[in-house]
PDB file of C-alpha atoms in Angstrom:
ATOM      1  CA  MET N   1       7.534  36.784 -58.380  1.00  0.00           C
ATOM      2  CA  LYS N   2       5.504  37.727 -61.455  1.00  0.00           C
ATOM      3  CA  GLU N   3       7.052  34.866 -63.353  1.00  0.00           C
ATOM      4  CA  LEU N   4       5.746  32.264 -60.904  1.00  0.00           C
ATOM      5  CA  PHE N   5       2.310  30.671 -61.444  1.00  0.00           C
ATOM      6  CA  PHE N   6       0.604  31.873 -58.318  1.00  0.00           C
ATOM      7  CA  PRO N   7      -3.184  31.298 -58.223  1.00  0.00           C
ATOM      8  CA  PHE N   8      -4.315  34.283 -56.175  1.00  0.00           C
ATOM      9  CA  SER N   9      -4.455  37.986 -56.697  1.00  0.00           C
ATOM     10  CA  GLU N  10      -2.291  38.878 -53.713  1.00  0.00           C
ATOM     11  CA  VAL N  11       0.916  37.202 -52.403  1.00  0.00           C
ATOM     12  CA  ARG N  12       1.405  37.346 -48.637  1.00  0.00           C
ATOM     13  CA  LYS N  13       4.796  38.495 -47.431  1.00  0.00           C
ATOM     14  CA  SER N  14       5.597  35.049 -45.904  1.00  0.00           C
ATOM     15  CA  GLN N  15       4.564  33.288 -49.170  1.00  0.00           C
ATOM     16  CA  ASP N  16       6.823  35.609 -51.273  1.00  0.00           C
ATOM     17  CA  LYS N  17       9.877  34.563 -49.340  1.00  0.00           C
ATOM     18  CA  LEU N  18       8.842  30.892 -49.282  1.00  0.00           C
ATOM     19  CA  MET N  19       8.186  30.695 -53.048  1.00  0.00           C
ATOM     20  CA  SER N  20      11.495  32.311 -54.113  1.00  0.00           C
ATOM     21  CA  GLY N  21      13.341  30.032 -51.728  1.00  0.00           C
ATOM     22  CA  ILE N  22      11.558  26.872 -53.032  1.00  0.00           C
ATOM     23  CA  TYR N  23      12.245  27.858 -56.629  1.00  0.00           C
ATOM     24  CA  ASP N  24      16.008  28.358 -55.875  1.00  0.00           C
ATOM     25  CA  CYS N  25      16.082  25.086 -53.971  1.00  0.00           C
ATOM     26  CA  ILE N  26      14.539  23.091 -56.866  1.00  0.00           C
ATOM     27  CA  SER N  27      16.743  24.765 -59.515  1.00  0.00           C
ATOM     28  CA  ASP N  28      19.894  23.959 -57.323  1.00  0.00           C
ATOM     29  CA  LYS N  29      18.606  20.332 -56.909  1.00  0.00           C
ATOM     30  CA  LYS N  30      18.571  20.633 -53.141  1.00  0.00           C
ATOM     31  CA  HIS N  31      16.067  19.742 -50.423  1.00  0.00           C
ATOM     32  CA  THR N  32      14.164  22.095 -48.188  1.00  0.00           C
ATOM     33  CA  ILE N  33      12.137  21.549 -45.037  1.00  0.00           C
ATOM     34  CA  ILE N  34       9.320  24.047 -44.378  1.00  0.00           C
ATOM     35  CA  HIS N  35       7.800  24.510 -40.953  1.00  0.00           C
ATOM     36  CA  ALA N  36       4.848  26.954 -41.034  1.00  0.00           C
ATOM     37  CA  PRO N  37       1.469  27.298 -39.304  1.00  0.00           C
ATOM     38  CA  THR N  38      -1.848  26.120 -40.797  1.00  0.00           C
ATOM     39  CA  GLY N  39      -3.493  28.694 -42.936  1.00  0.00           C
ATOM     40  CA  MET N  40      -0.329  30.251 -44.241  1.00  0.00           C
ATOM     41  CA  GLY N  41      -0.984  28.917 -47.750  1.00  0.00           C
ATOM     42  CA  LYS N  42       1.819  26.334 -48.036  1.00  0.00           C
ATOM     43  CA  THR N  43       0.048  24.326 -50.757  1.00  0.00           C
ATOM     44  CA  ALA N  44      -0.131  27.302 -53.215  1.00  0.00           C
ATOM     45  CA  ALA N  45       3.327  28.551 -52.192  1.00  0.00           C
ATOM     46  CA  THR N  46       4.923  25.120 -52.906  1.00  0.00           C
ATOM     47  CA  LEU N  47       2.954  24.139 -56.005  1.00  0.00           C
ATOM     48  CA  SER N  48       3.492  27.450 -57.797  1.00  0.00           C
ATOM     49  CA  PRO N  49       7.349  27.439 -58.027  1.00  0.00           C
ATOM     50  CA  ALA N  50       7.411  23.670 -58.529  1.00  0.00           C
ATOM     51  CA  LEU N  51       4.977  23.860 -61.402  1.00  0.00           C
ATOM     52  CA  THR N  52       6.805  26.875 -62.945  1.00  0.00           C
ATOM     53  CA  TYR N  53      10.162  25.031 -62.884  1.00  0.00           C
ATOM     54  CA  ALA N  54       8.472  21.792 -64.096  1.00  0.00           C
ATOM     55  CA  PHE N  55       7.144  23.690 -67.133  1.00  0.00           C
ATOM     56  CA  GLU N  56      10.527  25.186 -67.825  1.00  0.00           C
ATOM     57  CA  LYS N  57      12.420  21.885 -67.648  1.00  0.00           C
ATOM     58  CA  GLY N  58       9.831  19.335 -68.801  1.00  0.00           C
ATOM     59  CA  LEU N  59       9.672  17.705 -65.369  1.00  0.00           C
ATOM     60  CA  THR N  60       6.752  16.116 -63.357  1.00  0.00           C
ATOM     61  CA  VAL N  61       5.659  17.285 -59.900  1.00  0.00           C
ATOM     62  CA  PHE N  62       4.585  14.656 -57.324  1.00  0.00           C
ATOM     63  CA  PHE N  63       2.549  16.124 -54.503  1.00  0.00           C
ATOM     64  CA  LEU N  64       2.593  13.396 -51.821  1.00  0.00           C
ATOM     65  CA  THR N  65       0.046  13.565 -49.050  1.00  0.00           C
ATOM     66  CA  SER N  66      -1.557  10.993 -46.677  1.00  0.00           C
ATOM     67  CA  ARG N  67      -4.723  13.071 -46.345  1.00  0.00           C
ATOM     68  CA  HIS N  68      -7.631  12.811 -48.763  1.00  0.00           C
ATOM     69  CA  THR N  69      -8.724  16.378 -48.038  1.00  0.00           C
ATOM     70  CA  GLN N  70      -5.337  17.675 -49.164  1.00  0.00           C
ATOM     71  CA  HIS N  71      -5.830  15.955 -52.601  1.00  0.00           C
ATOM     72  CA  ARG N  72      -8.846  18.203 -53.087  1.00  0.00           C
ATOM     73  CA  ILE N  73      -6.993  21.367 -51.954  1.00  0.00           C
ATOM     74  CA  ALA N  74      -4.036  20.574 -54.231  1.00  0.00           C
ATOM     75  CA  ILE N  75      -6.233  19.914 -57.339  1.00  0.00           C
ATOM     76  CA  ASN N  76      -8.344  23.030 -56.685  1.00  0.00           C
ATOM     77  CA  THR N  77      -5.153  25.075 -56.431  1.00  0.00           C
ATOM     78  CA  LEU N  78      -3.919  23.704 -59.738  1.00  0.00           C
ATOM     79  CA  ARG N  79      -7.305  24.536 -61.382  1.00  0.00           C
ATOM     80  CA  GLU N  80      -7.014  28.096 -60.269  1.00  0.00           C
ATOM     81  CA  ILE N  81      -3.516  28.305 -61.699  1.00  0.00           C
ATOM     82  CA  LYS N  82      -4.639  26.799 -65.014  1.00  0.00           C
ATOM     83  CA  ARG N  83      -7.592  29.181 -65.195  1.00  0.00           C
ATOM     84  CA  LYS N  84      -5.685  32.305 -64.229  1.00  0.00           C
ATOM     85  CA  TYR N  85      -2.759  31.792 -66.652  1.00  0.00           C
ATOM     86  CA  ASN N  86      -4.710  29.926 -69.364  1.00  0.00           C
ATOM     87  CA  LEU N  87      -2.157  27.078 -69.235  1.00  0.00           C
ATOM     88  CA  ASN N  88      -2.352  23.839 -71.101  1.00  0.00           C
ATOM     89  CA  PHE N  89      -1.438  21.101 -68.600  1.00  0.00           C
ATOM     90  CA  SER N  90      -2.993  18.093 -66.925  1.00  0.00           C
ATOM     91  CA  ALA N  91      -2.926  17.004 -63.300  1.00  0.00           C
ATOM     92  CA  THR N  92      -4.647  14.101 -61.568  1.00  0.00           C
ATOM     93  CA  SER N  93      -5.261  12.728 -58.167  1.00  0.00           C
ATOM     94  CA  ILE N  94      -4.786   8.952 -57.563  1.00  0.00           C
ATOM     95  CA  ILE N  95      -5.190   6.809 -54.448  1.00  0.00           C
ATOM     96  CA  GLY N  96      -4.459   3.158 -53.735  1.00  0.00           C
ATOM     97  CA  ARG N  97      -5.672   0.576 -56.347  1.00  0.00           C
ATOM     98  CA  LYS N  98      -7.702  -1.211 -53.624  1.00  0.00           C
ATOM     99  CA  ASN N  99      -9.584   1.919 -52.699  1.00  0.00           C
ATOM    100  CA  MET N 100     -10.405   2.535 -56.351  1.00  0.00           C
ATOM    101  CA  CYS N 101     -11.739  -0.990 -56.952  1.00  0.00           C
ATOM    102  CA  PRO N 102     -15.560  -1.246 -57.284  1.00  0.00           C
ATOM    103  CA  VAL N 103     -15.824  -5.004 -56.643  1.00  0.00           C
ATOM    104  CA  PRO N 104     -18.282  -5.575 -53.754  1.00  0.00           C
ATOM    105  CA  GLY N 105     -16.662  -6.701 -50.440  1.00  0.00           C
ATOM    106  CA  ILE N 106     -13.081  -5.807 -51.638  1.00  0.00           C
ATOM    107  CA  GLU N 107     -12.632  -3.621 -48.536  1.00  0.00           C
ATOM    108  CA  LYS N 108     -12.589  -6.658 -46.340  1.00  0.00           C
ATOM    109  CA  LEU N 109      -9.336  -7.895 -47.904  1.00  0.00           C
ATOM    110  CA  TYR N 110      -5.853  -6.978 -46.557  1.00  0.00           C
ATOM    111  CA  ASN N 111      -3.745  -5.100 -49.119  1.00  0.00           C
ATOM    112  CA  ARG N 112      -1.617  -8.085 -49.956  1.00  0.00           C
ATOM    113  CA  GLU N 113      -4.642 -10.350 -50.381  1.00  0.00           C
ATOM    114  CA  PHE N 114      -6.230  -7.787 -52.662  1.00  0.00           C
ATOM    115  CA  ASN N 115      -3.051  -7.563 -54.814  1.00  0.00           C
ATOM    116  CA  GLU N 116      -2.963 -11.317 -55.265  1.00  0.00           C
ATOM    117  CA  TYR N 117      -6.732 -11.373 -56.033  1.00  0.00           C
ATOM    118  CA  CYS N 118      -6.590  -8.473 -58.481  1.00  0.00           C
ATOM    119  CA  LYS N 119      -3.536 -10.015 -60.341  1.00  0.00           C
ATOM    120  CA  THR N 120      -5.298 -13.431 -60.576  1.00  0.00           C
ATOM    121  CA  VAL N 121      -8.592 -12.182 -61.962  1.00  0.00           C
ATOM    122  CA  ARG N 122      -6.880  -9.875 -64.419  1.00  0.00           C
ATOM    123  CA  ASP N 123      -4.567 -12.648 -65.676  1.00  0.00           C
ATOM    124  CA  ASP N 124      -7.499 -15.077 -65.938  1.00  0.00           C
ATOM    125  CA  GLY N 125      -9.644 -12.519 -67.871  1.00  0.00           C
ATOM    126  CA  LYS N 126     -12.319 -12.631 -65.109  1.00  0.00           C
ATOM    127  CA  CYS N 127     -12.345  -9.010 -64.020  1.00  0.00           C
ATOM    128  CA  GLU N 128     -15.314  -7.322 -65.827  1.00  0.00           C
ATOM    129  CA  PHE N 129     -13.956  -3.770 -65.049  1.00  0.00           C
ATOM    130  CA  TYR N 130     -10.398  -4.519 -66.310  1.00  0.00           C
ATOM    131  CA  MET N 131     -11.749  -6.292 -69.476  1.00  0.00           C
ATOM    132  CA  ASN N 132     -14.041  -3.306 -70.193  1.00  0.00           C
ATOM    133  CA  THR N 133     -10.998  -0.972 -69.921  1.00  0.00           C
ATOM    134  CA  LYS N 134      -8.300  -2.894 -71.833  1.00  0.00           C
ATOM    135  CA  GLU N 135      -8.479  -4.706 -75.177  1.00  0.00           C
ATOM    136  CA  LYS N 136      -5.315  -6.502 -76.182  1.00  0.00           C
ATOM    137  CA  GLY N 137      -3.257  -4.218 -73.902  1.00  0.00           C
ATOM    138  CA  LYS N 138      -4.842  -1.002 -75.298  1.00  0.00           C
ATOM    139  CA  MET N 139      -7.558   1.242 -74.093  1.00  0.00           C
ATOM    140  CA  SER N 140     -11.150   0.144 -75.162  1.00  0.00           C
ATOM    141  CA  ILE N 141     -13.369   2.640 -76.925  1.00  0.00           C
ATOM    142  CA  GLN N 142     -15.412   3.326 -73.778  1.00  0.00           C
ATOM    143  CA  ALA N 143     -12.273   3.778 -71.736  1.00  0.00           C
ATOM    144  CA  LYS N 144     -10.838   6.223 -74.299  1.00  0.00           C
ATOM    145  CA  ARG N 145     -14.078   8.136 -74.091  1.00  0.00           C
ATOM    146  CA  ALA N 146     -13.859   8.377 -70.248  1.00  0.00           C
ATOM    147  CA  PHE N 147     -10.215   9.347 -70.494  1.00  0.00           C
ATOM    148  CA  ASP N 148     -10.958  12.147 -73.054  1.00  0.00           C
ATOM    149  CA  GLU N 149     -13.829  13.469 -70.820  1.00  0.00           C
ATOM    150  CA  LEU N 150     -11.543  13.596 -67.815  1.00  0.00           C
ATOM    151  CA  GLN N 151      -8.737  15.185 -69.760  1.00  0.00           C
ATOM    152  CA  LYS N 152     -11.084  18.058 -70.719  1.00  0.00           C
ATOM    153  CA  LYS N 153     -11.821  18.648 -66.971  1.00  0.00           C
ATOM    154  CA  ALA N 154      -8.266  18.222 -65.807  1.00  0.00           C
ATOM    155  CA  PRO N 155      -6.848  18.812 -63.228  1.00  0.00           C
ATOM    156  CA  SER N 156      -9.083  15.907 -62.070  1.00  0.00           C
ATOM    157  CA  HIS N 157     -10.252  14.993 -58.596  1.00  0.00           C
ATOM    158  CA  ILE N 158     -10.199  11.299 -57.815  1.00  0.00           C
ATOM    159  CA  GLU N 159     -13.980  11.406 -57.190  1.00  0.00           C
ATOM    160  CA  GLU N 160     -14.409  12.488 -60.851  1.00  0.00           C
ATOM    161  CA  VAL N 161     -12.279   9.639 -61.944  1.00  0.00           C
ATOM    162  CA  LEU N 162     -14.295   7.172 -59.942  1.00  0.00           C
ATOM    163  CA  LYS N 163     -17.639   8.611 -61.065  1.00  0.00           C
ATOM    164  CA  GLU N 164     -16.654   8.568 -64.827  1.00  0.00           C
ATOM    165  CA  SER N 165     -15.249   5.076 -64.567  1.00  0.00           C
ATOM    166  CA  SER N 166     -18.255   3.653 -62.822  1.00  0.00           C
ATOM    167  CA  ARG N 167     -20.590   4.900 -65.605  1.00  0.00           C
ATOM    168  CA  ASP N 168     -19.236   2.261 -68.050  1.00  0.00           C
ATOM    169  CA  ARG N 169     -18.029  -0.226 -65.357  1.00  0.00           C
ATOM    170  CA  LEU N 170     -14.373   0.539 -66.060  1.00  0.00           C
ATOM    171  CA  CYS N 171     -11.263   0.067 -63.885  1.00  0.00           C
ATOM    172  CA  ALA N 172     -10.710   3.435 -62.289  1.00  0.00           C
ATOM    173  CA  TYR N 173      -7.071   2.614 -61.482  1.00  0.00           C
ATOM    174  CA  GLU N 174      -6.270   2.038 -65.137  1.00  0.00           C
ATOM    175  CA  ILE N 175      -7.977   5.266 -66.148  1.00  0.00           C
ATOM    176  CA  ALA N 176      -6.198   7.180 -63.381  1.00  0.00           C
ATOM    177  CA  THR N 177      -2.791   5.876 -64.345  1.00  0.00           C
ATOM    178  CA  ALA N 178      -3.477   6.726 -68.030  1.00  0.00           C
ATOM    179  CA  LEU N 179      -4.241  10.261 -66.857  1.00  0.00           C
ATOM    180  CA  ALA N 180      -1.169  10.317 -64.668  1.00  0.00           C
ATOM    181  CA  GLU N 181       0.981   9.518 -67.710  1.00  0.00           C
ATOM    182  CA  LYS N 182      -0.146  12.735 -69.345  1.00  0.00           C
ATOM    183  CA  SER N 183       0.017  14.810 -66.175  1.00  0.00           C
ATOM    184  CA  THR N 184       2.515  17.480 -65.203  1.00  0.00           C
ATOM    185  CA  VAL N 185       1.322  17.147 -61.520  1.00  0.00           C
ATOM    186  CA  ILE N 186       0.242  13.891 -59.773  1.00  0.00           C
ATOM    187  CA  VAL N 187      -1.323  14.170 -56.370  1.00  0.00           C
ATOM    188  CA  THR N 188      -1.001  10.844 -54.563  1.00  0.00           C
ATOM    189  CA  ASP N 189       0.006   9.024 -51.403  1.00  0.00           C
ATOM    190  CA  TYR N 190       3.591   8.610 -49.962  1.00  0.00           C
ATOM    191  CA  PHE N 191       3.735   4.898 -51.002  1.00  0.00           C
ATOM    192  CA  TYR N 192       3.622   5.578 -54.684  1.00  0.00           C
ATOM    193  CA  ILE N 193       7.198   6.910 -54.343  1.00  0.00           C
ATOM    194  CA  PHE N 194       8.563   5.479 -51.063  1.00  0.00           C
ATOM    195  CA  ASN N 195       7.498   1.893 -51.611  1.00  0.00           C
ATOM    196  CA  SER N 196      10.143   0.643 -54.003  1.00  0.00           C
ATOM    197  CA  HIS N 197       7.999  -2.088 -55.531  1.00  0.00           C
ATOM    198  CA  ILE N 198       4.985   0.214 -56.140  1.00  0.00           C
ATOM    199  CA  ARG N 199       7.284   3.067 -57.298  1.00  0.00           C
ATOM    200  CA  LYS N 200       8.909   0.826 -59.944  1.00  0.00           C
ATOM    201  CA  ILE N 201       5.540  -0.416 -61.291  1.00  0.00           C
ATOM    202  CA  PHE N 202       3.863   3.057 -61.237  1.00  0.00           C
ATOM    203  CA  LEU N 203       6.773   4.948 -62.832  1.00  0.00           C
ATOM    204  CA  LYS N 204       7.005   2.308 -65.595  1.00  0.00           C
ATOM    205  CA  LYS N 205       3.191   2.408 -66.144  1.00  0.00           C
ATOM    206  CA  THR N 206       3.095   6.137 -66.336  1.00  0.00           C
ATOM    207  CA  ASN N 207       6.424   6.497 -68.328  1.00  0.00           C
ATOM    208  CA  LYS N 208       7.965   8.716 -65.668  1.00  0.00           C
ATOM    209  CA  GLU N 209      11.578   8.767 -64.562  1.00  0.00           C
ATOM    210  CA  LEU N 210      12.610   9.254 -60.881  1.00  0.00           C
ATOM    211  CA  SER N 211      15.467  11.658 -61.969  1.00  0.00           C
ATOM    212  CA  LYS N 212      12.880  13.888 -63.641  1.00  0.00           C
ATOM    213  CA  LEU N 213      10.517  14.338 -60.707  1.00  0.00           C
ATOM    214  CA  ILE N 214      10.004  17.182 -58.224  1.00  0.00           C
ATOM    215  CA  LEU N 215       8.748  15.822 -54.894  1.00  0.00           C
ATOM    216  CA  ILE N 216       6.518  17.826 -52.549  1.00  0.00           C
ATOM    217  CA  ILE N 217       5.915  15.904 -49.351  1.00  0.00           C
ATOM    218  CA  ASP N 218       2.945  17.255 -47.408  1.00  0.00           C
ATOM    219  CA  GLU N 219       2.795  16.760 -43.626  1.00  0.00           C
ATOM    220  CA  GLY N 220       6.497  15.738 -43.713  1.00  0.00           C
ATOM    221  CA  HIS N 221       6.562  15.094 -39.976  1.00  0.00           C
ATOM    222  CA  ASN N 222       4.380  11.996 -40.651  1.00  0.00           C
ATOM    223  CA  LEU N 223       6.832  10.499 -43.185  1.00  0.00           C
ATOM    224  CA  SER N 224       9.068   8.498 -40.777  1.00  0.00           C
ATOM    225  CA  ALA N 225       6.104   6.731 -39.213  1.00  0.00           C
ATOM    226  CA  ARG N 226       4.606   5.955 -42.641  1.00  0.00           C
ATOM    227  CA  MET N 227       7.879   4.616 -43.919  1.00  0.00           C
ATOM    228  CA  ARG N 228       8.267   2.312 -40.813  1.00  0.00           C
ATOM    229  CA  GLU N 229       4.709   1.133 -41.553  1.00  0.00           C
ATOM    230  CA  LEU N 230       5.569   0.414 -45.257  1.00  0.00           C
ATOM    231  CA  ALA N 231       8.717  -1.403 -44.292  1.00  0.00           C
ATOM    232  CA  THR N 232       7.071  -3.546 -41.632  1.00  0.00           C
ATOM    233  CA  GLN N 233       6.056  -7.172 -42.077  1.00  0.00           C
ATOM    234  CA  ARG N 234       3.610  -8.588 -39.490  1.00  0.00           C
ATOM    235  CA  LEU N 235       3.054 -12.091 -38.297  1.00  0.00           C
ATOM    236  CA  THR N 236       0.698 -12.629 -35.400  1.00  0.00           C
ATOM    237  CA  ASN N 237      -0.950 -15.501 -33.598  1.00  0.00           C
ATOM    238  CA  VAL N 238      -4.330 -14.322 -34.837  1.00  0.00           C
ATOM    239  CA  MET N 239      -2.982 -14.558 -38.455  1.00  0.00           C
ATOM    240  CA  LEU N 240      -1.676 -17.984 -37.898  1.00  0.00           C
ATOM    241  CA  LYS N 241      -4.955 -19.280 -36.325  1.00  0.00           C
ATOM    242  CA  ARG N 242      -6.786 -17.945 -39.334  1.00  0.00           C
ATOM    243  CA  ALA N 243      -4.297 -19.672 -41.644  1.00  0.00           C
ATOM    244  CA  ILE N 244      -4.885 -22.995 -39.837  1.00  0.00           C
ATOM    245  CA  SER N 245      -8.660 -22.573 -40.098  1.00  0.00           C
ATOM    246  CA  GLU N 246      -8.364 -21.829 -43.820  1.00  0.00           C
ATOM    247  CA  ALA N 247      -6.095 -24.853 -44.360  1.00  0.00           C
ATOM    248  CA  LYS N 248      -8.577 -27.116 -42.589  1.00  0.00           C
ATOM    249  CA  LYS N 249     -11.453 -25.680 -44.589  1.00  0.00           C
ATOM    250  CA  LEU N 250      -9.641 -26.206 -47.966  1.00  0.00           C
ATOM    251  CA  GLY N 251      -8.198 -29.604 -47.016  1.00  0.00           C
ATOM    252  CA  TYR N 252      -4.422 -29.009 -46.690  1.00  0.00           C
ATOM    253  CA  PRO N 253      -3.305 -31.224 -43.781  1.00  0.00           C
ATOM    254  CA  GLU N 254       0.461 -30.816 -44.393  1.00  0.00           C
ATOM    255  CA  ASP N 255       0.067 -27.032 -44.259  1.00  0.00           C
ATOM    256  CA  ILE N 256      -1.888 -27.315 -40.986  1.00  0.00           C
ATOM    257  CA  ALA N 257       1.147 -29.101 -39.374  1.00  0.00           C
ATOM    258  CA  THR N 258       3.689 -26.518 -40.734  1.00  0.00           C
ATOM    259  CA  ILE N 259       1.615 -23.505 -39.604  1.00  0.00           C
ATOM    260  CA  SER N 260       1.042 -25.096 -36.137  1.00  0.00           C
ATOM    261  CA  LYS N 261       4.859 -25.396 -35.774  1.00  0.00           C
ATOM    262  CA  MET N 262       5.277 -21.732 -36.809  1.00  0.00           C
ATOM    263  CA  GLN N 263       2.738 -20.861 -34.099  1.00  0.00           C
ATOM    264  CA  ASP N 264       4.778 -22.927 -31.587  1.00  0.00           C
ATOM    265  CA  ALA N 265       7.884 -20.997 -32.604  1.00  0.00           C
ATOM    266  CA  LEU N 266       6.185 -17.703 -31.990  1.00  0.00           C
ATOM    267  CA  ASN N 267       4.773 -18.823 -28.671  1.00  0.00           C
ATOM    268  CA  LYS N 268       8.182 -20.067 -27.569  1.00  0.00           C
ATOM    269  CA  LEU N 269       9.690 -16.642 -28.262  1.00  0.00           C
ATOM    270  CA  SER N 270       6.838 -14.870 -26.345  1.00  0.00           C
ATOM    271  CA  LYS N 271       6.257 -17.312 -23.473  1.00  0.00           C
ATOM    272  CA  THR N 272       7.954 -15.021 -20.876  1.00  0.00           C
ATOM    273  CA  LEU N 273       5.750 -12.022 -21.723  1.00  0.00           C
ATOM    274  CA  SER N 274       2.730 -10.818 -19.845  1.00  0.00           C
ATOM    275  CA  PRO N 275      -0.228  -9.256 -21.721  1.00  0.00           C
ATOM    276  CA  GLY N 276       0.834  -5.819 -23.012  1.00  0.00           C
ATOM    277  CA  GLN N 277       4.563  -6.445 -22.643  1.00  0.00           C
ATOM    278  CA  GLU N 278       6.973  -6.264 -25.481  1.00  0.00           C
ATOM    279  CA  LYS N 279      10.440  -7.673 -26.172  1.00  0.00           C
ATOM    280  CA  LEU N 280      12.879  -7.266 -28.948  1.00  0.00           C
ATOM    281  CA  VAL N 281      13.598 -10.515 -30.874  1.00  0.00           C
ATOM    282  CA  ARG N 282      16.521 -10.552 -33.327  1.00  0.00           C
ATOM    283  CA  ARG N 283      15.563 -11.727 -36.787  1.00  0.00           C
ATOM    284  CA  ASP N 284      17.921 -14.711 -36.697  1.00  0.00           C
ATOM    285  CA  GLU N 285      16.339 -15.922 -33.369  1.00  0.00           C
ATOM    286  CA  PHE N 286      12.992 -16.135 -35.160  1.00  0.00           C
ATOM    287  CA  THR N 287      14.346 -17.598 -38.411  1.00  0.00           C
ATOM    288  CA  ARG N 288      16.366 -20.195 -36.483  1.00  0.00           C
ATOM    289  CA  GLU N 289      13.179 -21.548 -34.954  1.00  0.00           C
ATOM    290  CA  ILE N 290      11.398 -21.499 -38.310  1.00  0.00           C
ATOM    291  CA  GLU N 291      14.237 -23.368 -40.052  1.00  0.00           C
ATOM    292  CA  LYS N 292      13.754 -26.246 -37.673  1.00  0.00           C
ATOM    293  CA  ILE N 293      10.521 -26.841 -39.342  1.00  0.00           C
ATOM    294  CA  GLY N 294      12.196 -27.526 -42.697  1.00  0.00           C
TER     295      GLY N 294
END
């Protein structure tokens, strides 16, 4: 137990058993599920053996959580470990790109709309924050200064990244991913690993390999619902009505006709339903109706 990086002066009996079990599990490349009451100290008891093993083997720990408060607890725990053992390592907290974007009104966009908007303004050189951060694909002088300042304070809370980035009107997401590349521990949301598209981009951007990660999944009982949410595509009558309104406003008559037919197809499949009722429609039933449109 003395060899594990535990942040507190005393180890509880339950934590003792838990930490040694987790360390054995990681070293044997196995999975473990922990069910324990609130207040037991699971965050410290999982991060300590994971960080110890990551140090030994040159790996990266991903602490995945859906709760913002847990980001803070994890980062504070890592700060205590760093202080107590005088260790030289970085850790950072990162949330979704949209939630880190300082552009006014951005919160009104759906995630997919935001992703399209973000890519377009970056590619066109019209995002002030991105342009201030990157120069010919490399960090600008002011971005490097913000990065260095945050590295000194690391492990870094996401609020510190946002505050430091806003000072010079920098892209907080780019600063956070640069910090993540140098980090031994990354505290983030489930989707950075479990959404295959986001995972591929993020691992490439941070120069990490999936085979060299230790995953800690906080609140694991929420994982199945979150995965269903990530894998779900939605199409509703409200969305189609808005699309028709937008097509009218922007002058796309052909699209109005196509979207109206899509709306008819959706209405046809749901015409037997009363308000609040549901029915399962097979994918091919829906696509068959859509293919009639051409």
